[in-house]
Amino acid sequence: MLHSILKTYFSLVDSFPRRSTGVTPSWTPPPSGWIKINCDAALNDAGSAIACVARNDKADIVRWEARRIHLCSPLVAEALALDMTIKMAVQANWRYICLVSDSKVVIEALQDRSSVSPWSVSSILDNCKLNVCNFTAYAFVFSPRAANFLAHNLARWCLHFCTSSQGLLSLPPSVCSDTEEWFV
């Protein structure tokens, strides 16, 4: 029931007309008791990396993950990032989750706004839909890159410095920015 209420709420919010305010979007904390997990992918000619960062309502980083994956399309990498994010949240046994990505195609497919998922990611997104049943309440939210910098920076860092699919052992401070893109 709570999921259907949240789904209705988010669809109403998304339907409001938007005006440009000249203000750059930024990361905002989730409601009290929720975990907000931003995810992203990074690609270059040599491979791909995915990352996710979970924060609580006080904006504290409570968990993160980043790893190299096989070279794939940006859409597949974004879908794999969200799949990793959901699996991390299930493993952590979190119940109230806000799942955020800057991939509008992936988010809209998961919000049931797209009747058919792109075939290249349909099995990944089906897996995501199956795994969110472990949560008491969840929301899939699209966020522009400017409000997703930490996950984006972590994916880019991993793309350049992770040597395997094991990911990073510690979170580099130079990557931890909500307002600036990290460059090599």
Short mmCIF file of N, CA and C in Angstrom, two decimals:
data_model
loop_
_atom_site.label_atom_id
_atom_site.label_comp_id
_atom_site.label_asym_id
_atom_site.label_seq_id
_atom_site.Cartn_x
_atom_site.Cartn_y
_atom_site.Cartn_z
N MET A 1 0.82 -1.19 0.00
CA MET A 1 0.00 0.00 0.00
C MET A 1 0.87 1.26 0.00
N LEU A 2 1.88 1.27 0.88
CA LEU A 2 2.76 2.44 0.94
C LEU A 2 3.46 2.66 -0.40
N HIS A 3 3.85 1.56 -1.06
CA HIS A 3 4.50 1.68 -2.37
C HIS A 3 3.57 2.36 -3.37
N SER A 4 2.30 1.99 -3.36
CA SER A 4 1.36 2.60 -4.33
C SER A 4 1.13 4.08 -4.00
N ILE A 5 1.15 4.44 -2.73
CA ILE A 5 1.01 5.84 -2.34
C ILE A 5 2.22 6.64 -2.83
N LEU A 6 3.42 6.08 -2.59
CA LEU A 6 4.64 6.76 -3.05
C LEU A 6 4.69 6.87 -4.56
N LYS A 7 4.26 5.81 -5.24
CA LYS A 7 4.26 5.82 -6.70
C LYS A 7 3.34 6.93 -7.21
N THR A 8 2.18 7.05 -6.60
CA THR A 8 1.23 8.10 -6.98
C THR A 8 1.81 9.47 -6.69
N TYR A 9 2.43 9.62 -5.52
CA TYR A 9 3.04 10.89 -5.14
C TYR A 9 4.09 11.32 -6.16
N PHE A 10 5.03 10.39 -6.46
CA PHE A 10 6.11 10.74 -7.39
C PHE A 10 5.58 11.01 -8.79
N SER A 11 4.53 10.30 -9.22
CA SER A 11 4.00 10.58 -10.55
C SER A 11 3.31 11.95 -10.57
N LEU A 12 2.69 12.35 -9.47
CA LEU A 12 2.08 13.68 -9.41
C LEU A 12 3.15 14.77 -9.41
N VAL A 13 4.19 14.57 -8.62
CA VAL A 13 5.28 15.54 -8.57
C VAL A 13 5.91 15.70 -9.96
N ASP A 14 6.12 14.57 -10.63
CA ASP A 14 6.72 14.62 -11.97
C ASP A 14 5.83 15.29 -13.00
N SER A 15 4.52 15.31 -12.76
CA SER A 15 3.60 15.88 -13.75
C SER A 15 3.49 17.41 -13.65
N PHE A 16 3.96 17.98 -12.54
CA PHE A 16 3.90 19.44 -12.41
C PHE A 16 4.80 20.11 -13.44
N PRO A 17 4.34 21.20 -14.04
CA PRO A 17 5.23 21.90 -14.97
C PRO A 17 6.43 22.47 -14.22
N ARG A 18 7.56 22.47 -14.87
CA ARG A 18 8.78 22.96 -14.24
C ARG A 18 9.25 24.22 -14.95
N ARG A 19 9.70 25.17 -14.16
CA ARG A 19 10.30 26.38 -14.71
C ARG A 19 11.78 26.37 -14.37
N SER A 20 12.54 26.92 -15.23
CA SER A 20 13.96 27.04 -14.94
C SER A 20 14.15 28.14 -13.90
N THR A 21 14.77 27.78 -12.79
CA THR A 21 14.97 28.76 -11.72
C THR A 21 16.38 29.33 -11.75
N GLY A 22 17.21 28.76 -12.62
CA GLY A 22 18.60 29.20 -12.66
C GLY A 22 19.43 28.59 -11.55
N VAL A 23 18.81 27.76 -10.71
CA VAL A 23 19.50 27.11 -9.61
C VAL A 23 19.93 25.72 -10.07
N THR A 24 21.19 25.39 -9.85
CA THR A 24 21.70 24.08 -10.22
C THR A 24 21.16 23.06 -9.23
N PRO A 25 20.60 21.95 -9.73
CA PRO A 25 20.11 20.92 -8.81
C PRO A 25 21.26 20.37 -7.97
N SER A 26 20.96 19.97 -6.76
CA SER A 26 21.98 19.40 -5.89
C SER A 26 21.38 18.24 -5.12
N TRP A 27 22.25 17.44 -4.52
CA TRP A 27 21.80 16.29 -3.75
C TRP A 27 21.01 16.76 -2.54
N THR A 28 19.91 16.10 -2.26
CA THR A 28 19.11 16.39 -1.07
C THR A 28 18.91 15.10 -0.29
N PRO A 29 18.85 15.18 1.03
CA PRO A 29 18.70 13.96 1.84
C PRO A 29 17.31 13.35 1.69
N PRO A 30 17.21 12.05 1.99
CA PRO A 30 15.90 11.38 1.94
C PRO A 30 15.08 11.73 3.17
N PRO A 31 13.82 11.33 3.20
CA PRO A 31 13.01 11.53 4.42
C PRO A 31 13.61 10.75 5.59
N SER A 32 13.27 11.14 6.79
CA SER A 32 13.74 10.48 7.99
C SER A 32 13.42 8.98 7.93
N GLY A 33 14.42 8.16 8.27
CA GLY A 33 14.22 6.72 8.28
C GLY A 33 14.46 6.04 6.93
N TRP A 34 14.70 6.81 5.90
CA TRP A 34 14.96 6.27 4.57
C TRP A 34 16.45 6.30 4.27
N ILE A 35 16.86 5.49 3.31
CA ILE A 35 18.21 5.50 2.76
C ILE A 35 18.09 5.90 1.30
N LYS A 36 18.90 6.86 0.90
CA LYS A 36 18.92 7.29 -0.50
C LYS A 36 20.22 6.77 -1.12
N ILE A 37 20.09 6.04 -2.22
CA ILE A 37 21.26 5.46 -2.86
C ILE A 37 21.35 5.98 -4.29
N ASN A 38 22.40 6.75 -4.53
CA ASN A 38 22.67 7.26 -5.88
C ASN A 38 23.61 6.28 -6.57
N CYS A 39 23.38 6.04 -7.85
CA CYS A 39 24.26 5.16 -8.60
C CYS A 39 24.60 5.77 -9.95
N ASP A 40 25.69 5.30 -10.53
CA ASP A 40 26.10 5.80 -11.84
C ASP A 40 27.08 4.82 -12.47
N ALA A 41 27.37 5.06 -13.73
CA ALA A 41 28.32 4.26 -14.49
C ALA A 41 29.30 5.20 -15.18
N ALA A 42 30.47 4.70 -15.46
CA ALA A 42 31.48 5.44 -16.22
C ALA A 42 32.09 4.49 -17.24
N LEU A 43 32.40 5.01 -18.41
CA LEU A 43 32.94 4.17 -19.48
C LEU A 43 34.09 4.87 -20.18
N ASN A 44 35.01 4.07 -20.68
CA ASN A 44 36.02 4.56 -21.60
C ASN A 44 36.33 3.43 -22.57
N ASP A 45 37.32 3.60 -23.42
CA ASP A 45 37.63 2.58 -24.43
C ASP A 45 38.10 1.26 -23.83
N ALA A 46 38.60 1.30 -22.62
CA ALA A 46 39.16 0.10 -21.99
C ALA A 46 38.16 -0.68 -21.14
N GLY A 47 37.06 -0.07 -20.76
CA GLY A 47 36.12 -0.78 -19.90
C GLY A 47 35.04 0.10 -19.33
N SER A 48 34.39 -0.44 -18.32
CA SER A 48 33.29 0.25 -17.66
C SER A 48 33.44 0.07 -16.15
N ALA A 49 32.83 0.98 -15.41
CA ALA A 49 32.79 0.87 -13.95
C ALA A 49 31.43 1.33 -13.48
N ILE A 50 30.98 0.77 -12.38
CA ILE A 50 29.71 1.16 -11.79
C ILE A 50 29.94 1.48 -10.32
N ALA A 51 29.10 2.36 -9.78
CA ALA A 51 29.25 2.75 -8.38
C ALA A 51 27.91 3.14 -7.79
N CYS A 52 27.81 3.01 -6.48
CA CYS A 52 26.64 3.51 -5.77
C CYS A 52 27.07 3.99 -4.39
N VAL A 53 26.35 5.00 -3.90
CA VAL A 53 26.65 5.61 -2.60
C VAL A 53 25.33 5.74 -1.84
N ALA A 54 25.27 5.14 -0.66
CA ALA A 54 24.07 5.19 0.18
C ALA A 54 24.28 6.18 1.31
N ARG A 55 23.26 7.05 1.49
CA ARG A 55 23.33 8.03 2.58
C ARG A 55 22.00 8.06 3.31
N ASN A 56 22.09 8.40 4.58
CA ASN A 56 20.88 8.49 5.41
C ASN A 56 20.31 9.91 5.38
N ASP A 57 19.31 10.14 6.21
CA ASP A 57 18.63 11.44 6.23
C ASP A 57 19.48 12.57 6.81
N LYS A 58 20.64 12.21 7.39
CA LYS A 58 21.57 13.22 7.89
C LYS A 58 22.71 13.47 6.89
N ALA A 59 22.60 12.84 5.71
CA ALA A 59 23.58 12.94 4.62
C ALA A 59 24.88 12.19 4.91
N ASP A 60 24.88 11.33 5.94
CA ASP A 60 26.05 10.52 6.24
C ASP A 60 26.15 9.38 5.22
N ILE A 61 27.35 9.12 4.72
CA ILE A 61 27.56 7.97 3.85
C ILE A 61 27.54 6.73 4.74
N VAL A 62 26.60 5.83 4.49
CA VAL A 62 26.47 4.64 5.32
C VAL A 62 27.01 3.39 4.62
N ARG A 63 27.14 3.47 3.30
CA ARG A 63 27.71 2.35 2.56
C ARG A 63 27.92 2.78 1.11
N TRP A 64 28.89 2.16 0.45
CA TRP A 64 29.13 2.44 -0.96
C TRP A 64 29.76 1.22 -1.60
N GLU A 65 29.68 1.18 -2.90
CA GLU A 65 30.28 0.10 -3.65
C GLU A 65 30.71 0.63 -5.01
N ALA A 66 31.82 0.15 -5.51
CA ALA A 66 32.30 0.51 -6.84
C ALA A 66 33.10 -0.65 -7.39
N ARG A 67 32.91 -0.93 -8.68
CA ARG A 67 33.66 -2.03 -9.28
C ARG A 67 33.75 -1.88 -10.79
N ARG A 68 34.79 -2.47 -11.34
CA ARG A 68 34.95 -2.55 -12.79
C ARG A 68 34.03 -3.65 -13.31
N ILE A 69 33.50 -3.43 -14.49
CA ILE A 69 32.69 -4.45 -15.16
C ILE A 69 33.18 -4.57 -16.60
N HIS A 70 32.65 -5.53 -17.31
CA HIS A 70 33.03 -5.71 -18.71
C HIS A 70 32.65 -4.46 -19.53
N LEU A 71 33.31 -4.28 -20.61
CA LEU A 71 33.00 -3.16 -21.51
C LEU A 71 31.61 -3.38 -22.08
N CYS A 72 30.74 -2.39 -21.93
CA CYS A 72 29.37 -2.52 -22.42
C CYS A 72 28.83 -1.14 -22.79
N SER A 73 27.62 -1.10 -23.27
CA SER A 73 27.01 0.17 -23.66
C SER A 73 26.70 1.00 -22.41
N PRO A 74 26.57 2.32 -22.56
CA PRO A 74 26.20 3.16 -21.41
C PRO A 74 24.88 2.72 -20.77
N LEU A 75 23.90 2.36 -21.57
CA LEU A 75 22.60 1.95 -21.02
C LEU A 75 22.73 0.67 -20.19
N VAL A 76 23.45 -0.30 -20.69
CA VAL A 76 23.66 -1.54 -19.94
C VAL A 76 24.42 -1.26 -18.65
N ALA A 77 25.44 -0.42 -18.73
CA ALA A 77 26.21 -0.08 -17.52
C ALA A 77 25.34 0.61 -16.48
N GLU A 78 24.48 1.54 -16.91
CA GLU A 78 23.57 2.22 -15.97
C GLU A 78 22.61 1.22 -15.32
N ALA A 79 22.09 0.29 -16.11
CA ALA A 79 21.18 -0.73 -15.56
C ALA A 79 21.92 -1.63 -14.58
N LEU A 80 23.14 -2.01 -14.91
CA LEU A 80 23.94 -2.84 -13.99
C LEU A 80 24.27 -2.10 -12.70
N ALA A 81 24.48 -0.79 -12.79
CA ALA A 81 24.73 0.02 -11.58
C ALA A 81 23.52 -0.02 -10.66
N LEU A 82 22.33 0.11 -11.23
CA LEU A 82 21.12 0.08 -10.41
C LEU A 82 20.90 -1.32 -9.83
N ASP A 83 21.19 -2.35 -10.60
CA ASP A 83 21.06 -3.72 -10.11
C ASP A 83 22.00 -3.95 -8.92
N MET A 84 23.25 -3.49 -9.03
CA MET A 84 24.21 -3.61 -7.93
C MET A 84 23.70 -2.84 -6.70
N THR A 85 23.12 -1.67 -6.94
CA THR A 85 22.59 -0.83 -5.87
C THR A 85 21.50 -1.55 -5.09
N ILE A 86 20.57 -2.15 -5.82
CA ILE A 86 19.46 -2.85 -5.18
C ILE A 86 19.98 -4.05 -4.39
N LYS A 87 20.93 -4.79 -4.96
CA LYS A 87 21.49 -5.95 -4.25
C LYS A 87 22.22 -5.52 -2.98
N MET A 88 22.91 -4.38 -3.02
CA MET A 88 23.59 -3.87 -1.84
C MET A 88 22.56 -3.53 -0.75
N ALA A 89 21.46 -2.90 -1.15
CA ALA A 89 20.42 -2.52 -0.18
C ALA A 89 19.74 -3.75 0.42
N VAL A 90 19.51 -4.78 -0.39
CA VAL A 90 18.92 -6.03 0.12
C VAL A 90 19.88 -6.66 1.12
N GLN A 91 21.16 -6.71 0.77
CA GLN A 91 22.17 -7.29 1.66
C GLN A 91 22.26 -6.53 2.98
N ALA A 92 22.10 -5.22 2.93
CA ALA A 92 22.15 -4.39 4.14
C ALA A 92 20.85 -4.48 4.95
N ASN A 93 19.84 -5.11 4.37
CA ASN A 93 18.54 -5.28 5.02
C ASN A 93 17.83 -3.95 5.29
N TRP A 94 18.02 -2.99 4.39
CA TRP A 94 17.30 -1.72 4.51
C TRP A 94 15.88 -1.91 4.02
N ARG A 95 14.93 -1.20 4.61
CA ARG A 95 13.52 -1.39 4.28
C ARG A 95 12.94 -0.24 3.46
N TYR A 96 13.40 0.99 3.69
CA TYR A 96 12.85 2.17 3.00
C TYR A 96 13.96 2.79 2.15
N ILE A 97 13.81 2.66 0.83
CA ILE A 97 14.90 2.97 -0.08
C ILE A 97 14.45 3.92 -1.19
N CYS A 98 15.28 4.91 -1.43
CA CYS A 98 15.10 5.80 -2.58
C CYS A 98 16.27 5.51 -3.53
N LEU A 99 15.98 4.96 -4.70
CA LEU A 99 16.99 4.55 -5.68
C LEU A 99 17.09 5.61 -6.76
N VAL A 100 18.28 6.20 -6.90
CA VAL A 100 18.45 7.38 -7.76
C VAL A 100 19.49 7.09 -8.85
N SER A 101 19.14 7.48 -10.06
CA SER A 101 20.05 7.33 -11.19
C SER A 101 19.88 8.53 -12.12
N ASP A 102 20.95 8.83 -12.86
CA ASP A 102 20.84 9.89 -13.86
C ASP A 102 20.53 9.32 -15.26
N SER A 103 20.12 8.06 -15.30
CA SER A 103 19.69 7.44 -16.54
C SER A 103 18.16 7.47 -16.62
N LYS A 104 17.66 8.42 -17.37
CA LYS A 104 16.21 8.59 -17.48
C LYS A 104 15.54 7.36 -18.10
N VAL A 105 16.19 6.74 -19.07
CA VAL A 105 15.62 5.55 -19.71
C VAL A 105 15.43 4.42 -18.69
N VAL A 106 16.45 4.17 -17.89
CA VAL A 106 16.38 3.10 -16.89
C VAL A 106 15.32 3.41 -15.84
N ILE A 107 15.32 4.62 -15.32
CA ILE A 107 14.35 4.99 -14.27
C ILE A 107 12.92 4.92 -14.79
N GLU A 108 12.67 5.47 -15.97
CA GLU A 108 11.31 5.44 -16.51
C GLU A 108 10.85 4.01 -16.79
N ALA A 109 11.74 3.14 -17.24
CA ALA A 109 11.36 1.74 -17.46
C ALA A 109 10.97 1.08 -16.15
N LEU A 110 11.65 1.43 -15.07
CA LEU A 110 11.34 0.84 -13.76
C LEU A 110 10.12 1.48 -13.10
N GLN A 111 9.80 2.68 -13.49
CA GLN A 111 8.61 3.35 -12.95
C GLN A 111 7.35 2.96 -13.72
N ASP A 112 7.48 2.02 -14.62
CA ASP A 112 6.37 1.55 -15.47
C ASP A 112 5.84 2.63 -16.39
N ARG A 113 6.63 3.64 -16.68
CA ARG A 113 6.21 4.66 -17.63
C ARG A 113 6.49 4.21 -19.06
N SER A 114 7.35 3.26 -19.18
CA SER A 114 7.70 2.72 -20.48
C SER A 114 7.13 1.32 -20.54
N SER A 115 6.23 1.07 -21.46
CA SER A 115 5.57 -0.24 -21.48
C SER A 115 6.55 -1.37 -21.79
N VAL A 116 7.58 -1.08 -22.55
CA VAL A 116 8.56 -2.09 -22.90
C VAL A 116 9.95 -1.56 -22.59
N SER A 117 10.70 -2.33 -21.82
CA SER A 117 12.08 -1.96 -21.53
C SER A 117 12.92 -2.17 -22.78
N PRO A 118 13.94 -1.34 -22.98
CA PRO A 118 14.84 -1.60 -24.10
C PRO A 118 15.37 -3.03 -23.98
N TRP A 119 15.40 -3.77 -25.09
CA TRP A 119 15.75 -5.19 -25.03
C TRP A 119 17.13 -5.43 -24.44
N SER A 120 18.06 -4.51 -24.62
CA SER A 120 19.43 -4.72 -24.13
C SER A 120 19.51 -4.75 -22.61
N VAL A 121 18.52 -4.20 -21.93
CA VAL A 121 18.54 -4.17 -20.46
C VAL A 121 17.31 -4.83 -19.84
N SER A 122 16.47 -5.43 -20.64
CA SER A 122 15.21 -5.97 -20.10
C SER A 122 15.43 -7.02 -19.01
N SER A 123 16.39 -7.92 -19.18
CA SER A 123 16.59 -8.95 -18.15
C SER A 123 17.19 -8.34 -16.87
N ILE A 124 18.04 -7.33 -17.03
CA ILE A 124 18.61 -6.65 -15.85
C ILE A 124 17.51 -5.95 -15.08
N LEU A 125 16.64 -5.23 -15.81
CA LEU A 125 15.56 -4.49 -15.15
C LEU A 125 14.52 -5.43 -14.56
N ASP A 126 14.28 -6.56 -15.20
CA ASP A 126 13.38 -7.56 -14.60
C ASP A 126 13.94 -8.04 -13.27
N ASN A 127 15.24 -8.24 -13.21
CA ASN A 127 15.89 -8.64 -11.96
C ASN A 127 15.74 -7.56 -10.90
N CYS A 128 15.88 -6.30 -11.31
CA CYS A 128 15.70 -5.18 -10.37
C CYS A 128 14.28 -5.18 -9.81
N LYS A 129 13.30 -5.36 -10.68
CA LYS A 129 11.89 -5.37 -10.25
C LYS A 129 11.62 -6.51 -9.28
N LEU A 130 12.25 -7.64 -9.50
CA LEU A 130 12.10 -8.78 -8.59
C LEU A 130 12.69 -8.48 -7.22
N ASN A 131 13.88 -7.89 -7.20
CA ASN A 131 14.58 -7.67 -5.94
C ASN A 131 14.00 -6.55 -5.09
N VAL A 132 13.32 -5.57 -5.67
CA VAL A 132 12.75 -4.50 -4.85
C VAL A 132 11.59 -4.99 -3.99
N CYS A 133 11.10 -6.20 -4.26
CA CYS A 133 10.04 -6.78 -3.42
C CYS A 133 10.54 -7.03 -2.00
N ASN A 134 11.85 -6.98 -1.78
CA ASN A 134 12.43 -7.16 -0.45
C ASN A 134 12.27 -5.91 0.42
N PHE A 135 11.89 -4.79 -0.16
CA PHE A 135 11.78 -3.54 0.59
C PHE A 135 10.34 -3.31 1.03
N THR A 136 10.19 -2.62 2.16
CA THR A 136 8.86 -2.22 2.62
C THR A 136 8.31 -1.13 1.70
N ALA A 137 9.18 -0.18 1.35
CA ALA A 137 8.80 0.91 0.44
C ALA A 137 10.04 1.33 -0.33
N TYR A 138 9.81 1.72 -1.57
CA TYR A 138 10.93 2.15 -2.41
C TYR A 138 10.42 3.12 -3.46
N ALA A 139 11.36 3.87 -4.00
CA ALA A 139 11.03 4.79 -5.09
C ALA A 139 12.22 4.82 -6.05
N PHE A 140 11.91 4.80 -7.35
CA PHE A 140 12.91 4.99 -8.39
C PHE A 140 12.84 6.45 -8.79
N VAL A 141 13.97 7.15 -8.71
CA VAL A 141 13.97 8.59 -8.94
C VAL A 141 15.06 8.96 -9.96
N PHE A 142 14.67 9.71 -10.97
CA PHE A 142 15.63 10.27 -11.90
C PHE A 142 16.22 11.53 -11.29
N SER A 143 17.52 11.69 -11.43
CA SER A 143 18.18 12.88 -10.94
C SER A 143 19.21 13.32 -11.98
N PRO A 144 19.28 14.59 -12.29
CA PRO A 144 20.31 15.03 -13.25
C PRO A 144 21.71 14.85 -12.66
N ARG A 145 22.68 14.80 -13.53
CA ARG A 145 24.07 14.58 -13.12
C ARG A 145 24.49 15.54 -12.00
N ALA A 146 24.05 16.79 -12.05
CA ALA A 146 24.47 17.78 -11.06
C ALA A 146 24.05 17.40 -9.64
N ALA A 147 23.06 16.52 -9.51
CA ALA A 147 22.64 16.06 -8.18
C ALA A 147 23.10 14.64 -7.92
N ASN A 148 24.01 14.16 -8.77
CA ASN A 148 24.48 12.77 -8.68
C ASN A 148 26.01 12.69 -8.75
N PHE A 149 26.69 13.79 -8.43
CA PHE A 149 28.14 13.85 -8.61
C PHE A 149 28.92 12.82 -7.81
N LEU A 150 28.53 12.55 -6.58
CA LEU A 150 29.33 11.64 -5.77
C LEU A 150 29.37 10.25 -6.39
N ALA A 151 28.23 9.72 -6.81
CA ALA A 151 28.21 8.41 -7.47
C ALA A 151 28.95 8.47 -8.80
N HIS A 152 28.76 9.54 -9.53
CA HIS A 152 29.45 9.72 -10.81
C HIS A 152 30.97 9.76 -10.61
N ASN A 153 31.41 10.54 -9.64
CA ASN A 153 32.85 10.65 -9.36
C ASN A 153 33.44 9.31 -8.92
N LEU A 154 32.70 8.58 -8.10
CA LEU A 154 33.19 7.29 -7.63
C LEU A 154 33.31 6.31 -8.79
N ALA A 155 32.35 6.30 -9.70
CA ALA A 155 32.42 5.42 -10.88
C ALA A 155 33.63 5.80 -11.75
N ARG A 156 33.83 7.09 -11.96
CA ARG A 156 34.98 7.54 -12.77
C ARG A 156 36.30 7.17 -12.11
N TRP A 157 36.38 7.36 -10.79
CA TRP A 157 37.60 7.00 -10.06
C TRP A 157 37.88 5.50 -10.22
N CYS A 158 36.86 4.71 -10.03
CA CYS A 158 37.01 3.25 -10.14
C CYS A 158 37.43 2.86 -11.55
N LEU A 159 36.88 3.51 -12.54
CA LEU A 159 37.23 3.22 -13.93
C LEU A 159 38.73 3.36 -14.17
N HIS A 160 39.34 4.35 -13.50
CA HIS A 160 40.76 4.61 -13.69
C HIS A 160 41.67 3.87 -12.71
N PHE A 161 41.17 3.56 -11.51
CA PHE A 161 42.07 3.04 -10.48
C PHE A 161 41.73 1.67 -9.91
N CYS A 162 40.54 1.15 -10.17
CA CYS A 162 40.25 -0.22 -9.72
C CYS A 162 40.91 -1.18 -10.68
N THR A 163 41.53 -2.20 -10.15
CA THR A 163 42.22 -3.16 -11.01
C THR A 163 41.43 -4.44 -11.23
N SER A 164 40.33 -4.60 -10.52
CA SER A 164 39.53 -5.82 -10.69
C SER A 164 38.08 -5.52 -10.36
N SER A 165 37.27 -6.54 -10.42
CA SER A 165 35.86 -6.39 -10.09
C SER A 165 35.64 -6.31 -8.58
N GLN A 166 36.71 -6.39 -7.80
CA GLN A 166 36.58 -6.31 -6.35
C GLN A 166 36.27 -4.90 -5.86
N GLY A 167 36.57 -3.91 -6.66
CA GLY A 167 36.28 -2.54 -6.28
C GLY A 167 37.36 -1.93 -5.41
N LEU A 168 36.99 -0.86 -4.72
CA LEU A 168 37.93 -0.10 -3.91
C LEU A 168 37.85 -0.52 -2.46
N LEU A 169 38.96 -0.39 -1.75
CA LEU A 169 38.97 -0.71 -0.32
C LEU A 169 38.63 0.48 0.54
N SER A 170 38.96 1.69 0.08
CA SER A 170 38.63 2.89 0.84
C SER A 170 38.15 3.96 -0.12
N LEU A 171 37.34 4.86 0.39
CA LEU A 171 36.76 5.92 -0.42
C LEU A 171 37.71 7.11 -0.45
N PRO A 172 38.26 7.45 -1.61
CA PRO A 172 39.22 8.55 -1.69
C PRO A 172 38.56 9.91 -1.43
N PRO A 173 39.09 10.71 -0.51
CA PRO A 173 38.48 12.00 -0.19
C PRO A 173 38.35 12.94 -1.39
N SER A 174 39.29 12.88 -2.33
CA SER A 174 39.24 13.79 -3.48
C SER A 174 38.05 13.52 -4.39
N VAL A 175 37.43 12.37 -4.23
CA VAL A 175 36.31 11.98 -5.08
C VAL A 175 34.97 12.39 -4.45
N CYS A 176 34.97 12.66 -3.15
CA CYS A 176 33.74 12.87 -2.38
C CYS A 176 33.19 14.29 -2.52
N SER A 177 32.73 14.62 -3.69
CA SER A 177 32.14 15.94 -3.91
C SER A 177 30.71 15.80 -4.42
N ASP A 178 29.84 16.60 -3.85
CA ASP A 178 28.46 16.66 -4.32
C ASP A 178 28.27 17.76 -5.34
N THR A 179 29.29 18.58 -5.54
CA THR A 179 29.10 19.76 -6.38
C THR A 179 30.06 19.88 -7.55
N GLU A 180 31.10 19.04 -7.59
CA GLU A 180 32.09 19.15 -8.66
C GLU A 180 32.39 17.80 -9.26
N GLU A 181 32.65 17.82 -10.57
CA GLU A 181 33.03 16.59 -11.25
C GLU A 181 34.51 16.35 -11.04
N TRP A 182 34.84 15.09 -10.73
CA TRP A 182 36.23 14.70 -10.53
C TRP A 182 36.88 14.41 -11.87
N PHE A 183 38.09 14.90 -12.06
CA PHE A 183 38.84 14.64 -13.28
C PHE A 183 40.16 13.98 -12.95
N VAL A 184 40.63 13.13 -13.86
CA VAL A 184 41.91 12.45 -13.69
C VAL A 184 43.02 13.45 -13.79
#
